[in-house]
Coordinates of C-alpha atoms in Angstrom, one line a residue:
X1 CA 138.7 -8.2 267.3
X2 CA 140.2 -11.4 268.7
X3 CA 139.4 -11.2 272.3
X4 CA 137.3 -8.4 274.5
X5 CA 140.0 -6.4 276.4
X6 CA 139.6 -7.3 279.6
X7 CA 139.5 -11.1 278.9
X8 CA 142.9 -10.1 277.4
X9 CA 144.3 -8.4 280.4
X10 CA 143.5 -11.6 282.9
X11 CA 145.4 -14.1 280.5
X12 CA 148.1 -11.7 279.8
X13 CA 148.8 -11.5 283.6
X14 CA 148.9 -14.9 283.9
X15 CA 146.2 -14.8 286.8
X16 CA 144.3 -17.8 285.2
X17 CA 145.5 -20.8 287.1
X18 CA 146.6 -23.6 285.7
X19 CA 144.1 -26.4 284.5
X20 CA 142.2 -23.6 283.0
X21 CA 140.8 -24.4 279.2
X22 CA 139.7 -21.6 277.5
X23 CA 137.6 -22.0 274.2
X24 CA 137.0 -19.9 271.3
X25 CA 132.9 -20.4 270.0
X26 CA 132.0 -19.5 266.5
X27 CA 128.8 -17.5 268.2
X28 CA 128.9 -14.2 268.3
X29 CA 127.4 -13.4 271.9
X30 CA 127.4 -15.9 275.4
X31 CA 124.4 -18.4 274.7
X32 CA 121.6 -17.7 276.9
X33 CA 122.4 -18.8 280.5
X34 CA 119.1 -19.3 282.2
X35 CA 118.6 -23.1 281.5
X36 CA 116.6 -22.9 277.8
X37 CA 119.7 -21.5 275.7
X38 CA 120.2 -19.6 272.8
X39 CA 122.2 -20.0 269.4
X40 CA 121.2 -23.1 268.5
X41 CA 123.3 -26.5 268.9
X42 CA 126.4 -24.5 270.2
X43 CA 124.5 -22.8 272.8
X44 CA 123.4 -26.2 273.8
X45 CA 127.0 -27.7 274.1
X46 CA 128.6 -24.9 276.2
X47 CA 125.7 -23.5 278.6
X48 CA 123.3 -26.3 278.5
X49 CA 124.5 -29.8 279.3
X50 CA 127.5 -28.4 280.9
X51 CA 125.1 -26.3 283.7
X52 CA 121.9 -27.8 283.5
X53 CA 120.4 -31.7 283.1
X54 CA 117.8 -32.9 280.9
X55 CA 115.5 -35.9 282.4
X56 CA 116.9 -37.7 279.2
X57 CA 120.7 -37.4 278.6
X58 CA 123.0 -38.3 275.6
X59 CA 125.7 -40.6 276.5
X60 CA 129.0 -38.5 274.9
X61 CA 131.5 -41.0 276.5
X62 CA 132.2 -42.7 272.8
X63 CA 134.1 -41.7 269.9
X64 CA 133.6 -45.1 267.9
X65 CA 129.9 -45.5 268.1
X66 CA 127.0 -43.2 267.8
X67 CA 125.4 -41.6 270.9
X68 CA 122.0 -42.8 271.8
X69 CA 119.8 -41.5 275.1
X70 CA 120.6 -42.6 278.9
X71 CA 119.0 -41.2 282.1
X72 CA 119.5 -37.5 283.5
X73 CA 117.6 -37.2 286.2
X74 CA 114.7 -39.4 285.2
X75 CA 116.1 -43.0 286.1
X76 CA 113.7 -44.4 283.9
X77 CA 110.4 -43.8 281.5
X78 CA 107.7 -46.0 280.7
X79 CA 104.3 -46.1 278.7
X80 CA 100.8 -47.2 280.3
X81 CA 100.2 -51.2 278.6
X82 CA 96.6 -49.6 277.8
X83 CA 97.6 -46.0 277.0
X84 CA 100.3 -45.3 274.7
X85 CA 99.9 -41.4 275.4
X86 CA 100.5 -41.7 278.8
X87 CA 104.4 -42.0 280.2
X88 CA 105.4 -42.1 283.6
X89 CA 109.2 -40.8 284.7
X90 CA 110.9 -41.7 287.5
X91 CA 113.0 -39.4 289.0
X92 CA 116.9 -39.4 290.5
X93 CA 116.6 -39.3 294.3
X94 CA 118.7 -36.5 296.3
X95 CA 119.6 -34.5 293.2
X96 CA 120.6 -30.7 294.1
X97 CA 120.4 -27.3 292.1
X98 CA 123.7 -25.6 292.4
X99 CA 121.9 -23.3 295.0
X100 CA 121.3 -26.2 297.1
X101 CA 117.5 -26.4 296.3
X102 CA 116.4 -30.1 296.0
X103 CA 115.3 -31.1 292.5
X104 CA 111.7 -32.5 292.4
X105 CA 108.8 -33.5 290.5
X106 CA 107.2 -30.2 290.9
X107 CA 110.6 -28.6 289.6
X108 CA 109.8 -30.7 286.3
X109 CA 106.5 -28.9 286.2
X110 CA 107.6 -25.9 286.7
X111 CA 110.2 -25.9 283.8
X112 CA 107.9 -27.1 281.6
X113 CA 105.5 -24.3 282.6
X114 CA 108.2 -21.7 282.0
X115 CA 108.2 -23.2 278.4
X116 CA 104.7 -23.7 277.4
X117 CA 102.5 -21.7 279.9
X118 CA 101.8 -18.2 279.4
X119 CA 99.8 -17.6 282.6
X120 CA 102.7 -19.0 285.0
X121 CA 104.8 -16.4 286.6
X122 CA 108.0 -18.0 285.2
X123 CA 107.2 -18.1 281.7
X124 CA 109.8 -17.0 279.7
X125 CA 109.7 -15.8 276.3
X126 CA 112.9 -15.8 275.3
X127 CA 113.5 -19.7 276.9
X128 CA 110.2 -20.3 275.6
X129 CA 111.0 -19.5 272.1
X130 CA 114.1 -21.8 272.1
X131 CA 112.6 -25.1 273.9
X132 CA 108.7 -24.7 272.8
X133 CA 109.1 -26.3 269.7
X134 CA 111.0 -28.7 271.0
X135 CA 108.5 -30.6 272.9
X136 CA 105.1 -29.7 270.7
X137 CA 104.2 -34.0 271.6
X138 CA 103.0 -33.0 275.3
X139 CA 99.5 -32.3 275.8
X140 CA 100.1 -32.3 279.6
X141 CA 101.9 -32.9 282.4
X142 CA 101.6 -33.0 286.5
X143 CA 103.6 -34.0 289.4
X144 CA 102.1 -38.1 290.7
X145 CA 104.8 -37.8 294.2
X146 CA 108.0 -36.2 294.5
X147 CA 110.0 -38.2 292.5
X148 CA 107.4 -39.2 289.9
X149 CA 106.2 -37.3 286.4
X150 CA 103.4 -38.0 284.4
X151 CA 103.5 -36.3 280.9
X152 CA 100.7 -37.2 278.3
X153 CA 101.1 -37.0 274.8
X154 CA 98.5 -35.7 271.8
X155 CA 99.2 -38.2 270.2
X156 CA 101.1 -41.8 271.1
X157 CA 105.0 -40.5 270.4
X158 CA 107.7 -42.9 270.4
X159 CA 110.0 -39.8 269.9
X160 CA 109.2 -38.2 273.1
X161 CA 112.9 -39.4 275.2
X162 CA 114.4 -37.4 271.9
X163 CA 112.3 -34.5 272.6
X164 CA 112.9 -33.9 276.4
X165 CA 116.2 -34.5 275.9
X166 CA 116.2 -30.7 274.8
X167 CA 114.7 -29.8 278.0
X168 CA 117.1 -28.5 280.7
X169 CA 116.4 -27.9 284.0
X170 CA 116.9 -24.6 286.2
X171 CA 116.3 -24.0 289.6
X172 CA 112.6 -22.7 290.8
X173 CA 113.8 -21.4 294.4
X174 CA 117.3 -19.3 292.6
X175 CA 114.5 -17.7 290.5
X176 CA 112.5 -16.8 293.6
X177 CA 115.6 -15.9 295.3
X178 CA 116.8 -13.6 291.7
X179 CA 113.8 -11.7 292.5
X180 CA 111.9 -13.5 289.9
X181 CA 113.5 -12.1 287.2
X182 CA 115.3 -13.7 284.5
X183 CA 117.8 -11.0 283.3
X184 CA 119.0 -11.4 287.3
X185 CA 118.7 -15.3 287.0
X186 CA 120.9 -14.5 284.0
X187 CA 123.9 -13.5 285.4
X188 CA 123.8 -16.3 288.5
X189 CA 122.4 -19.0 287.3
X190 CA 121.4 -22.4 288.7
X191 CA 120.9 -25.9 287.2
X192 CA 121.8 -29.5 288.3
X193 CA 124.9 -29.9 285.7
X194 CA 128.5 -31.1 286.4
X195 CA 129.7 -27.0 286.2
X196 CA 128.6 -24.0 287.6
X197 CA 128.1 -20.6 285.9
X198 CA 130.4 -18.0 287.8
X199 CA 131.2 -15.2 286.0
X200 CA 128.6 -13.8 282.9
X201 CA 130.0 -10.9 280.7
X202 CA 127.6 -10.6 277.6
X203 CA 129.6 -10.6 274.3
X204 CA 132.8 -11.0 276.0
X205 CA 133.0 -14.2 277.9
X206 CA 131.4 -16.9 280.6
X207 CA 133.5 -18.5 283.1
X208 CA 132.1 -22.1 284.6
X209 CA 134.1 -24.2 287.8
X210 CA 133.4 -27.6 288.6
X211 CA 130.2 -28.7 290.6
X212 CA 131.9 -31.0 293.1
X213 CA 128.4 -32.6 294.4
X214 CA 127.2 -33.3 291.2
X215 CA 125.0 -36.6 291.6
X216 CA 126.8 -38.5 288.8
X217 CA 130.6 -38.9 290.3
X218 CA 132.8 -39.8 287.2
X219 CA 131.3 -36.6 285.4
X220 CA 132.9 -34.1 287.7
X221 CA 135.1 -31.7 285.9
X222 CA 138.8 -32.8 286.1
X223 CA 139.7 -28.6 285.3
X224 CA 140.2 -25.9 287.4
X225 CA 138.2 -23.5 285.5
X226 CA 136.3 -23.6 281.7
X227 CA 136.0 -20.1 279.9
X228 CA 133.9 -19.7 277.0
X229 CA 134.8 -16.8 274.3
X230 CA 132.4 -15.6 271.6
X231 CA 134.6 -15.6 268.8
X232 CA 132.3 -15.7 265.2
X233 CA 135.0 -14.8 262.8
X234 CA 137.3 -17.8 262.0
X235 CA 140.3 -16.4 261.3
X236 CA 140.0 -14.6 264.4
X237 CA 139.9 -17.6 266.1
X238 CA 143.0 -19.0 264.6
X239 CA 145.3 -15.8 265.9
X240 CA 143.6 -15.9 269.0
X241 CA 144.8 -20.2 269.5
X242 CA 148.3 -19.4 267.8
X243 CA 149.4 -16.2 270.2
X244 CA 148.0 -18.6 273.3
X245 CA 144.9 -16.5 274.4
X246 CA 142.5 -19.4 273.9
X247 CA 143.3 -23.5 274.2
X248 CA 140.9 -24.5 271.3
X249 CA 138.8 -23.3 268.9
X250 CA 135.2 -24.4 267.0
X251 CA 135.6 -24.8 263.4
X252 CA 139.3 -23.6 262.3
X253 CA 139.5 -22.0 259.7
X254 CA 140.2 -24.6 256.3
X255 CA 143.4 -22.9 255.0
X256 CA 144.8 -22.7 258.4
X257 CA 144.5 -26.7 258.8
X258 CA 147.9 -27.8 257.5
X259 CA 149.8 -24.6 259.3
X260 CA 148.0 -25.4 262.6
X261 CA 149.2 -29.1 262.7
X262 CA 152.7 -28.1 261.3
X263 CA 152.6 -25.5 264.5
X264 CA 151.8 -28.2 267.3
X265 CA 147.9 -28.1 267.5
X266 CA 145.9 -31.0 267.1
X267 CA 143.0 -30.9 264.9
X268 CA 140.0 -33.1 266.0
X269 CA 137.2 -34.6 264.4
X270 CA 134.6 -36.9 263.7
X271 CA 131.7 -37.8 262.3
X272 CA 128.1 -37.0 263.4
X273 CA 124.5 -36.8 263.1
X274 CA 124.5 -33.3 261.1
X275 CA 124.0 -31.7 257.5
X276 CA 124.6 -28.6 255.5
X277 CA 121.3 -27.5 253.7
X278 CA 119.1 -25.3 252.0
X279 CA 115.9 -25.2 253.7
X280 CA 113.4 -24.4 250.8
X281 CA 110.1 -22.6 251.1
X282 CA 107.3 -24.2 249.1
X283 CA 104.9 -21.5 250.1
X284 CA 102.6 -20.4 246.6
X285 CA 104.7 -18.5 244.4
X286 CA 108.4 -20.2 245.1
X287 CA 110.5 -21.7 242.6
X288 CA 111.4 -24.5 244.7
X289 CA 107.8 -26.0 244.4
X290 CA 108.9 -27.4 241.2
X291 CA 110.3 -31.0 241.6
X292 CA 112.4 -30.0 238.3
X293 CA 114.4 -27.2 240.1
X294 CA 114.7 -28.6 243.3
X295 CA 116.4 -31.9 241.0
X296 CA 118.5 -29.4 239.1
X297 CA 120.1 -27.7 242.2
X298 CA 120.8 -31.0 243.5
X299 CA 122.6 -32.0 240.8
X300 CA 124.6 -28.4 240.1
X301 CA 126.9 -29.0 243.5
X302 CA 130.0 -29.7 242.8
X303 CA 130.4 -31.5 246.7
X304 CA 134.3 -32.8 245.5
X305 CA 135.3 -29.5 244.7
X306 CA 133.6 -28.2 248.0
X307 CA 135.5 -30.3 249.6
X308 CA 138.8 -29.3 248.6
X309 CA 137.9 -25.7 249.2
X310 CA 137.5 -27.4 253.1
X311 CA 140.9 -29.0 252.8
X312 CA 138.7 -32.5 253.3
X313 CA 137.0 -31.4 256.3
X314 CA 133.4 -32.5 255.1
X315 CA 131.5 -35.2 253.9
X316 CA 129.6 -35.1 250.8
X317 CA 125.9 -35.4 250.9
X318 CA 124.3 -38.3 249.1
X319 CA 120.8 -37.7 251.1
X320 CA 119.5 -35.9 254.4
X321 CA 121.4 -38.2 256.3
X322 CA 124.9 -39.5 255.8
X323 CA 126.4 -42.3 253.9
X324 CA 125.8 -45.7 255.7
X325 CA 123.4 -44.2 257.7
X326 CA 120.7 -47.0 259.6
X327 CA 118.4 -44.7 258.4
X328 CA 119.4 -44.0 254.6
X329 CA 117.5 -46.7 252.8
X330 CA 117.9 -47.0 249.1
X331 CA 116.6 -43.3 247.5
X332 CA 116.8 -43.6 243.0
X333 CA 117.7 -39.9 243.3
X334 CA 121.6 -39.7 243.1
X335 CA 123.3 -36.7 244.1
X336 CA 125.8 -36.6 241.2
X337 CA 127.4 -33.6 240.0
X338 CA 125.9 -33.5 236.8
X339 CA 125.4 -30.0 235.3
X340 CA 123.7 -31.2 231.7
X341 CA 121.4 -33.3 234.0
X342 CA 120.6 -29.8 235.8
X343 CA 120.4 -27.7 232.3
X344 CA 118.2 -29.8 231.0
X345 CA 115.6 -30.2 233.8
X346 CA 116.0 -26.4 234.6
X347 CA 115.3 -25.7 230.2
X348 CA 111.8 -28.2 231.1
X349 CA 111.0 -25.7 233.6
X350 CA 111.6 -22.6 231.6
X351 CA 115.1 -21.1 233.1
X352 CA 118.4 -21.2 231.3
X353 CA 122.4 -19.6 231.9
X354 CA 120.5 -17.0 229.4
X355 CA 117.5 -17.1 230.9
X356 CA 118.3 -17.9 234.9
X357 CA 115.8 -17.9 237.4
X358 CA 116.1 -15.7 240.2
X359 CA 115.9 -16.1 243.5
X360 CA 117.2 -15.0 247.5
X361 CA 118.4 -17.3 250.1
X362 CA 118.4 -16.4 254.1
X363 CA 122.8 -17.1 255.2
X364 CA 124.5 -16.3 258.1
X365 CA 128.0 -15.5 258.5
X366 CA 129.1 -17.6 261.4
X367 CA 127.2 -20.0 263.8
X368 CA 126.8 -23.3 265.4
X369 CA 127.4 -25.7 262.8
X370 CA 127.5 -23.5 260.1
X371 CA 130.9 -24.5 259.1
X372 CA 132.0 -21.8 256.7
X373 CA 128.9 -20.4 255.4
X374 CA 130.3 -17.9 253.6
X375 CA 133.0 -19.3 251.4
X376 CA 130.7 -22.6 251.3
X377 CA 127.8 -20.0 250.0
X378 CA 129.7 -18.4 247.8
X379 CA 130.7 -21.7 246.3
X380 CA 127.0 -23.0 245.8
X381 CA 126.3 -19.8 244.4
X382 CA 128.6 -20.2 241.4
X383 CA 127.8 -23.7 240.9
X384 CA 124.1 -22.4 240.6
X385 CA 125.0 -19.8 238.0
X386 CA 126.6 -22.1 235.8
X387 CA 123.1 -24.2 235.3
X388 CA 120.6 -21.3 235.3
X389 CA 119.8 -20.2 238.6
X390 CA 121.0 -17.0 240.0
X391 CA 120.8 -17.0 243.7
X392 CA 121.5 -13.1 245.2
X393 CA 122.2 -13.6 249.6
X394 CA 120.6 -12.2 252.5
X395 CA 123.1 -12.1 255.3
X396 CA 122.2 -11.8 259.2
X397 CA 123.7 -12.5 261.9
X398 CA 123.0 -16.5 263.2
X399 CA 120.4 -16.1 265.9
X400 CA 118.6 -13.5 263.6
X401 CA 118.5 -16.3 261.3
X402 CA 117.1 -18.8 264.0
X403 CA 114.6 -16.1 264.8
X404 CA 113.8 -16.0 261.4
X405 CA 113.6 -19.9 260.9
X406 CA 111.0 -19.9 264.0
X407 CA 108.8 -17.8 262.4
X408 CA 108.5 -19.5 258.9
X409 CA 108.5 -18.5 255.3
X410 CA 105.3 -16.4 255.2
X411 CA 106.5 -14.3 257.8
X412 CA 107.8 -10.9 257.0
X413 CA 111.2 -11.2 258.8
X414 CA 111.5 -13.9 255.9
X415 CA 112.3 -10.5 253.7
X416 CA 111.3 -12.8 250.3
X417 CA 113.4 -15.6 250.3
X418 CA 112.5 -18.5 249.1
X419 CA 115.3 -20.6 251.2
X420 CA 118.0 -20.4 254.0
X421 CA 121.3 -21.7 254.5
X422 CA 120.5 -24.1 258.2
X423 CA 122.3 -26.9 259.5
X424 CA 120.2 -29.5 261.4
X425 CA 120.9 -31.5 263.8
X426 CA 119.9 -35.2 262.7
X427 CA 120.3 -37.4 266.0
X428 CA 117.0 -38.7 266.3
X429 CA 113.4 -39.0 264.6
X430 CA 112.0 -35.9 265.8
X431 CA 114.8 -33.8 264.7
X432 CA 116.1 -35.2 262.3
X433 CA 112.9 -35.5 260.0
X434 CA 109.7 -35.1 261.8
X435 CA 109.9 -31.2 263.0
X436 CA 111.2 -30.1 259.5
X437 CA 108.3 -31.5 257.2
X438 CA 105.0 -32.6 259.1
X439 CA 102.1 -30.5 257.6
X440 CA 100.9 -29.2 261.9
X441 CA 104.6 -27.9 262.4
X442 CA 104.4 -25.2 260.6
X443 CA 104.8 -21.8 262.1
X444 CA 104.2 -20.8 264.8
X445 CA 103.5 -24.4 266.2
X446 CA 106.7 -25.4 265.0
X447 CA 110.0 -25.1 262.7
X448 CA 108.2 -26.6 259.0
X449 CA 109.6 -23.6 257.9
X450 CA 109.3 -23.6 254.5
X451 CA 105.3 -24.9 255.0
X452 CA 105.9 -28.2 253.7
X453 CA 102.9 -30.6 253.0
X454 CA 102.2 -33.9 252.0
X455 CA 100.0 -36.3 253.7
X456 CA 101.8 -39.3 252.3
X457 CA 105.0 -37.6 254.3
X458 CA 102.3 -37.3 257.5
X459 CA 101.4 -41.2 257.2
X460 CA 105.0 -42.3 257.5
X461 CA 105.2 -39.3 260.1
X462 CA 102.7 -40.7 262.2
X463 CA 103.6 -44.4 261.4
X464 CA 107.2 -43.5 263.4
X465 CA 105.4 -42.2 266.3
X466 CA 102.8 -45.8 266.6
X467 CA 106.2 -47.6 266.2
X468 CA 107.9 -48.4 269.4
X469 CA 109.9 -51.2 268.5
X470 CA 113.4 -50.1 267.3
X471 CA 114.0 -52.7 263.9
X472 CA 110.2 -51.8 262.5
X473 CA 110.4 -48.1 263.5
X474 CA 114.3 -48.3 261.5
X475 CA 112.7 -49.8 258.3
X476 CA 109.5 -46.7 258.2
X477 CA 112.7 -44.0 258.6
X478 CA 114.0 -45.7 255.8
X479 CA 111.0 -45.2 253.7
X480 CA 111.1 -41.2 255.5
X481 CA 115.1 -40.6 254.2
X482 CA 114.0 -42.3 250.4
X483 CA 111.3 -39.4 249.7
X484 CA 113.0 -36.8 251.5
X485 CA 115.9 -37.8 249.1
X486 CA 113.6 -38.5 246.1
X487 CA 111.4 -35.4 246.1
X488 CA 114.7 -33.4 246.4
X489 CA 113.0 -31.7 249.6
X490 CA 116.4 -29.7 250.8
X491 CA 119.4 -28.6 248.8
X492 CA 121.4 -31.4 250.3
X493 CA 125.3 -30.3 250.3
X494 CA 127.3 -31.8 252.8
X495 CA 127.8 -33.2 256.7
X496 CA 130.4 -31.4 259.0
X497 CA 133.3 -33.6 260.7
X498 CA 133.0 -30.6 263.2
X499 CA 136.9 -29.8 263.2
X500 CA 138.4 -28.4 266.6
X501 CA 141.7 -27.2 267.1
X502 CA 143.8 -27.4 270.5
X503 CA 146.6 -26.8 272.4
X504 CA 148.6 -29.8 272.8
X505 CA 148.3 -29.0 276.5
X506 CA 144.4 -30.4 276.0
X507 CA 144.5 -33.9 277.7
X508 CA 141.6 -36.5 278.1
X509 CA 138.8 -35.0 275.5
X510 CA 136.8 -37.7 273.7
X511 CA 134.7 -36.3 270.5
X512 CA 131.6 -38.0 270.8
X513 CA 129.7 -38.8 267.5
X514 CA 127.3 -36.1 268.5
X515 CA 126.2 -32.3 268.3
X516 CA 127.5 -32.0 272.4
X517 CA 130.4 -33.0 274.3
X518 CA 131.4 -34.0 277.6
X519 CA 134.1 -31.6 278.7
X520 CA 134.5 -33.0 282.4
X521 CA 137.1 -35.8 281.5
X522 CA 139.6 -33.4 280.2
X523 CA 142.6 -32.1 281.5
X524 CA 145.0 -29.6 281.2
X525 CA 149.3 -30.5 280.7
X526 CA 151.8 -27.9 282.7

């Protein structure tokens, strides 16, 4: 299936008017519209800062420097001089939902209620389960005056900006005026973004227009009109950019690279904070608890011939974290491709080619970030086999997999495996280390979900959240990446350039070192 039949019809007609982009998205189904969204980092890029504001926002104006946080629609945030667990944000003045509802301190509240309190009307599980354990630092919250926010932490937590930065906003009066009901909020949506949902067809598309009173002027769309397409298969996505029914696609396909770019299409990317990993369980019983196997695996990719297979479009992993990395420090674990090296630490532990242990890892087939997961699979797979360990898939579809990953490796949705193919974000402290590995964010209060723990790992934890200046809080994330890197902790295989391919028609788009994207400066050539 390339496109949903009616979607088909409308660009066949030509009834789309020019300026018009229209994207093809490796998810299979629209990303959850109602503020909180769905299908991990994707969903986040199309429906959530392109409808909906955070308080904290990423700055995706660069392509030559990594993205770090600027206000949303807090101006500014502060800690108390006396009370590190106490912040206080102040909020943009004369902000609007897309309903024309103003945004306020006690709209703050009321999102965050929707997240993390049961008892309020607007709780929602479904956004609840998406942005919960994303914030799990607030202990409490309250509204001080209309444009002021008091949120306390558990604990002091310099990471808190990186956490709310997950957080979007949607309008409290449209979900009165829906009927309080979030199926009807669904399909007309409100936030405080730069575009505004219009049209919501589940599996088969999402149309957004530009917000022309959005309060930050040069982020008002340039286009007409922005379509998304759930497109998870990627050759699908390929036909569907060369016979013209989309403008650019997530993630090309790798052996349709060199024909796209001999056709006309540009093919864009760049680096950013993200890896290609197997999560491992280290619940009682799991092979993966053995420092020996989790070495060997390491050392059985072959990440130069993965790369081919991606016609370059990767970068080899060396740690968590990329190569040259602030963050990287100076692990003694080298990720070689050594397959003796693996033999022989897999023969210390009792497994062999003859003898190979056996195990089942959690995959998708498609998803945000996942690159190619299952050719990349497939790949590892082998590799494995040749040292000793035979690896046999589980294959669901991506948010399955997220659902899974939510709910850890103990629970029964886990179906016995003892890892799962998961690409992580790694933009900032919280995500990029903390929520994977602290011993209290393990299911449900968080996404440890292999049940990871190691109170030397909670020390340097917690010595990142007392840190609040920037050099000295740099040099204990060092020390974080060096054991995470030296304990072998993930099956560390590569980092995404996250390859798109246009239309030469696309003008003005600027790939931002990051997960998201700004989509308001581009353009569309007659």
């Amino acid at each position: 299936m390339l496109l949903a039949s009616s979607f088909l019809a409308t660009a066949s007609t030509g009834a789309l008017a020019q300026g018009t982009l229209r994207i093809g998205m490796t998810a299979s189904d629209i990303p959850l519209t109602t503020g909180q969204t769905d299908n991990g980092g994707e969903g986040q890029r199309f429906l959530g800062f392109t409808a909906y504001d955070a308080l904290v926002n990423w700055d995706l104006s660069s392509a030559t420097k990594p993205s770090d946080l600027v206000p949303g629609l807090a101006t500014s945030w502060t800690t108390d001089a006396t009370d590190k667990t106490k912040w206080t944000f102040k909020l943009r003045d004369g902000v609007k939902f897309h309903d024309g509802s103003a945004f306020t301190a006690d709209a703050v509240v009321w999102n965050l209620d929707k997240l993390l309190t049961k008892e309020s009307p607007q709780f929602d599980p479904r956004q609840s389960a998406q942005g919960r354990s994303r914030i799990p630092a607030i202990a409490s919250y309250k509204a001080v005056d209309p444009l002021t926010v008091e949120i306390v932490t558990k604990t002091p937590d310099a990471t808190l900006p990186y956490q709310l930065a997950w957080i979007m906003m949607s309008s409290p009066a449209n979900w009165e005026k829906q009927g309080k009901n979030w199926d009807n909020v669904a399909k007309s949506p409100s936030g405080t973004g730069p575009w505004k949902i219009v049209n919501f067809v589940p599996r088969e598309r999402v149309e957004l227009v530009p917000n022309p009173d959005y309060w930050d002027k040069p982020r008002i769309p340039k286009l007409d009109k922005m379509v998304l397409v759930p497109l998870p298969e990627a050759n699908a996505r390929v036909a569907a950019l060369r016979s013209g029914q989309v403008d650019w696609i997530e993630a090309p396909a790798p052996d349709a690279v060199e024909s796209l770019k001999k056709a006309g299409f540009d093919i864009v990317t760049n680096s950013y904070p993200h890896n290609w990993t197997w999560h491992l369980s280290r619940v009682e019983g799991s092979p993966w608890n053995d420092i020996r196997v989790r070495k060997a695996a390491n050392l059985a990719i072959d990440r130069q011939g993965l790369k081919e297979l991606l016609a370059g479009m990767m970068i080899p992993a060396e740690g968590f974290f990329p190569p040259g990395h602030q963050w990287f420090g100076k692990p003694s674990f080298k990720l070689t491709y050594d397959p003796a090296a693996a033999k022989k630490l897999l023969a210390e532990a009792g497994y062999s080619p003859e003898k190979p242990l056996k195990t089942k890892i959690l995959i998708s087939a498609s998803g945000s970030g996942q690159m190619q997961p299952l050719p990349m699979n497939e790949f590892v797979q082998q590799n494995l086999a040749e040292v000793g360990i035979k690896v046999d898939f589980e294959v669901v579809e991506w948010n399955t997999l997220i659902n899974i990953w939510r709910a850890g490796a103990k629970h029964e949705s886990s179906r016995g495996g003892t890892g799962m193919n998961y690409t992580y974000f790694i933009q900032d402290p919280f995500t990029g280390f903390i929520r994977h590995l602290q011993c209290d964010l393990q299911p449900p209060a968080g996404t440890n979900w292999g049940h990871y723990c190691d109170p030397e790992m909670d020390k340097l934890f917690a010595e990142v959240r007392n840190t609040f200046d920037p050099k000295a809080q740099t040099a204990i994330l060092q020390k974080i990446h060096e054991k995470y890197v030296d304990d072998a902790l993930f099956l560390m295989v590569t980092h995404d350039v996250n390859p798109r391919a246009m239309s030469g028609k696309v003008k003005g788009f600027v790939q931002a070192q990051n997960w998201f994207q700004d989509f308001s400066p581009i353009t569309m050539a007659k």
